[in-house]
Amino acid sequence: MFSVRIGSAARTCVLTLHGELDYDSAVQLREAADHVLADTDLSVLVVDCTGLEFCDSSGIGCLVLLYQRLSARGGVLRLAAVPVSVARVFALTGLDLAIPVHPTLREAIDSGAGGSLPTPGGEDGPSPLRSVS
């Protein structure tokens, strides 16, 4: 079963993925993305891949679309804590060259523009606002 948890930290939004991102579950990521992109103040979106077990071409396509939508409005997409098995897929497709990949969620949130951002949920990450299952 795939799920997306939406959390926030300042002007940063975090989508936490859990399960397998494939043809059947990519719609859930698109729905979550539509929800967070409705926020016109959003400048950084981090996709936390800690719980991502698998990602196929549909998942890659969804991440590319998300990257394009954010870039078109001057936003930034970052990937965090990508498991080794999924990182191989990202490397083979070149996704890791287009979208910055950070070893931890904290590093992805703190990276680049905006400097260090507070995380309302504490040290472990953002507080959940909504889950899409």
mmCIF file of C-alpha atoms in Angstrom:
data_model
loop_
_atom_site.group_PDB
_atom_site.id
_atom_site.type_symbol
_atom_site.label_atom_id
_atom_site.label_comp_id
_atom_site.label_asym_id
_atom_site.label_seq_id
_atom_site.Cartn_x
_atom_site.Cartn_y
_atom_site.Cartn_z
ATOM 1 C CA MET A 1 0.000 0.000 0.000
ATOM 2 C CA PHE A 2 1.277 3.459 -0.930
ATOM 3 C CA SER A 3 0.728 6.643 1.045
ATOM 4 C CA VAL A 4 1.776 10.282 0.948
ATOM 5 C CA ARG A 5 1.950 12.404 4.082
ATOM 6 C CA ILE A 6 2.005 16.165 3.639
ATOM 7 C CA GLY A 7 3.903 18.290 6.148
ATOM 8 C CA SER A 8 5.317 21.791 6.220
ATOM 9 C CA ALA A 9 8.215 23.818 7.529
ATOM 10 C CA ALA A 10 8.141 27.597 6.930
ATOM 11 C CA ARG A 11 7.799 28.072 3.133
ATOM 12 C CA THR A 12 8.849 24.469 2.578
ATOM 13 C CA CYS A 13 6.485 21.569 2.095
ATOM 14 C CA VAL A 14 7.470 17.939 2.632
ATOM 15 C CA LEU A 15 5.816 14.995 0.923
ATOM 16 C CA THR A 16 6.719 11.804 2.783
ATOM 17 C CA LEU A 17 6.316 8.729 0.592
ATOM 18 C CA HIS A 18 5.759 5.228 1.924
ATOM 19 C CA GLY A 19 5.404 2.031 -0.108
ATOM 20 C CA GLU A 20 5.665 1.426 -3.841
ATOM 21 C CA LEU A 21 5.367 4.315 -6.295
ATOM 22 C CA ASP A 22 4.078 2.769 -9.504
ATOM 23 C CA TYR A 23 1.369 3.190 -12.128
ATOM 24 C CA ASP A 24 -1.441 2.506 -9.661
ATOM 25 C CA SER A 25 -0.140 4.750 -6.868
ATOM 26 C CA ALA A 26 1.243 7.664 -8.909
ATOM 27 C CA VAL A 27 -2.229 9.231 -8.871
ATOM 28 C CA GLN A 28 -1.924 9.659 -5.089
ATOM 29 C CA LEU A 29 1.331 11.563 -5.492
ATOM 30 C CA ARG A 30 -0.234 13.735 -8.210
ATOM 31 C CA GLU A 31 -3.202 14.503 -5.924
ATOM 32 C CA ALA A 32 -0.881 15.456 -3.056
ATOM 33 C CA ALA A 33 1.182 17.599 -5.444
ATOM 34 C CA ASP A 34 -1.952 19.363 -6.700
ATOM 35 C CA HIS A 35 -2.913 20.082 -3.094
ATOM 36 C CA VAL A 36 0.458 21.576 -2.113
ATOM 37 C CA LEU A 37 0.963 23.468 -5.379
ATOM 38 C CA ALA A 38 -2.294 25.306 -4.727
ATOM 39 C CA ASP A 39 -0.265 27.218 -2.101
ATOM 40 C CA THR A 40 1.153 30.146 -4.054
ATOM 41 C CA ASP A 41 3.740 30.916 -1.340
ATOM 42 C CA LEU A 42 5.411 27.513 -1.663
ATOM 43 C CA SER A 43 9.022 27.918 -2.769
ATOM 44 C CA VAL A 44 10.581 24.569 -1.816
ATOM 45 C CA LEU A 45 9.116 21.081 -1.990
ATOM 46 C CA VAL A 46 11.033 18.175 -0.481
ATOM 47 C CA VAL A 47 10.075 14.598 -1.286
ATOM 48 C CA ASP A 48 11.130 12.377 1.622
ATOM 49 C CA CYS A 49 11.846 8.947 0.141
ATOM 50 C CA THR A 50 12.822 7.209 3.397
ATOM 51 C CA GLY A 51 9.855 4.821 3.197
ATOM 52 C CA LEU A 52 9.890 4.410 -0.588
ATOM 53 C CA GLU A 53 10.353 0.733 -1.403
ATOM 54 C CA PHE A 54 10.063 0.834 -5.199
ATOM 55 C CA CYS A 55 9.663 3.338 -8.015
ATOM 56 C CA ASP A 56 8.852 2.517 -11.638
ATOM 57 C CA SER A 57 8.690 4.703 -14.746
ATOM 58 C CA SER A 58 5.255 6.043 -13.760
ATOM 59 C CA GLY A 59 6.710 7.261 -10.475
ATOM 60 C CA ILE A 60 9.685 8.795 -12.263
ATOM 61 C CA GLY A 61 7.315 10.540 -14.668
ATOM 62 C CA CYS A 62 5.283 11.905 -11.779
ATOM 63 C CA LEU A 63 8.421 13.299 -10.092
ATOM 64 C CA VAL A 64 9.551 14.865 -13.384
ATOM 65 C CA LEU A 65 6.138 16.506 -13.825
ATOM 66 C CA LEU A 66 6.323 17.817 -10.264
ATOM 67 C CA TYR A 67 9.814 19.183 -10.965
ATOM 68 C CA GLN A 68 8.585 20.913 -14.132
ATOM 69 C CA ARG A 69 5.560 22.449 -12.412
ATOM 70 C CA LEU A 70 7.679 23.796 -9.547
ATOM 71 C CA SER A 71 10.406 25.084 -11.852
ATOM 72 C CA ALA A 72 7.862 26.922 -14.000
ATOM 73 C CA ARG A 73 6.795 28.945 -10.973
ATOM 74 C CA GLY A 74 10.319 29.518 -9.651
ATOM 75 C CA GLY A 75 10.142 26.786 -7.020
ATOM 76 C CA VAL A 76 12.619 24.081 -6.122
ATOM 77 C CA LEU A 77 12.134 20.314 -5.783
ATOM 78 C CA ARG A 78 14.525 18.260 -3.640
ATOM 79 C CA LEU A 79 14.653 14.537 -2.919
ATOM 80 C CA ALA A 80 15.704 13.250 0.495
ATOM 81 C CA ALA A 81 16.838 9.945 1.995
ATOM 82 C CA VAL A 82 16.474 7.864 -1.157
ATOM 83 C CA PRO A 83 16.988 4.129 -0.416
ATOM 84 C CA VAL A 84 19.814 2.447 -2.349
ATOM 85 C CA SER A 85 17.494 0.327 -4.510
ATOM 86 C CA VAL A 86 15.481 3.376 -5.577
ATOM 87 C CA ALA A 87 18.621 5.513 -5.950
ATOM 88 C CA ARG A 88 19.817 3.069 -8.614
ATOM 89 C CA VAL A 89 16.651 3.688 -10.632
ATOM 90 C CA PHE A 90 17.036 7.454 -10.211
ATOM 91 C CA ALA A 91 20.669 7.219 -11.381
ATOM 92 C CA LEU A 92 19.835 5.017 -14.385
ATOM 93 C CA THR A 93 17.169 7.454 -15.539
ATOM 94 C CA GLY A 94 19.235 10.560 -14.804
ATOM 95 C CA LEU A 95 16.622 11.886 -12.386
ATOM 96 C CA ASP A 96 19.339 12.430 -9.780
ATOM 97 C CA LEU A 97 21.084 14.806 -12.189
ATOM 98 C CA ALA A 98 17.994 16.989 -12.662
ATOM 99 C CA ILE A 99 16.675 16.989 -9.094
ATOM 100 C CA PRO A 100 19.016 17.483 -6.116
ATOM 101 C CA VAL A 101 19.208 14.393 -3.892
ATOM 102 C CA HIS A 102 20.123 14.834 -0.223
ATOM 103 C CA PRO A 103 21.133 12.055 2.185
ATOM 104 C CA THR A 104 18.687 13.162 4.910
ATOM 105 C CA LEU A 105 15.447 15.061 5.199
ATOM 106 C CA ARG A 106 17.088 17.659 7.446
ATOM 107 C CA GLU A 107 19.817 18.356 4.853
ATOM 108 C CA ALA A 108 17.220 18.692 2.091
ATOM 109 C CA ILE A 109 15.204 21.180 4.148
ATOM 110 C CA ASP A 110 18.273 23.174 5.193
ATOM 111 C CA SER A 111 19.920 23.167 1.761
ATOM 112 C CA GLY A 112 20.295 26.198 -0.475
ATOM 113 C CA ALA A 113 17.929 29.139 -0.631
ATOM 114 C CA GLY A 114 16.350 30.156 2.606
ATOM 115 C CA GLY A 115 19.000 28.617 4.845
ATOM 116 C CA SER A 116 17.934 26.677 7.912
ATOM 117 C CA LEU A 117 14.204 26.279 8.215
ATOM 118 C CA PRO A 118 12.357 25.394 11.398
ATOM 119 C CA THR A 119 10.434 22.147 11.495
ATOM 120 C CA PRO A 120 7.213 22.429 13.498
ATOM 121 C CA GLY A 121 7.137 18.658 14.085
ATOM 122 C CA GLY A 122 10.467 18.617 15.931
ATOM 123 C CA GLU A 123 13.782 17.002 15.089
ATOM 124 C CA ASP A 124 12.282 14.049 13.259
ATOM 125 C CA GLY A 125 10.574 16.068 10.565
ATOM 126 C CA PRO A 126 7.530 18.104 9.709
ATOM 127 C CA SER A 127 4.166 17.727 11.324
ATOM 128 C CA PRO A 128 1.660 15.865 9.164
ATOM 129 C CA LEU A 129 -1.123 17.973 7.715
ATOM 130 C CA ARG A 130 -2.834 15.398 5.551
ATOM 131 C CA SER A 131 -2.358 11.811 4.423
ATOM 132 C CA VAL A 132 -3.308 10.474 1.025
ATOM 133 C CA SER A 133 -3.705 6.681 0.925
#
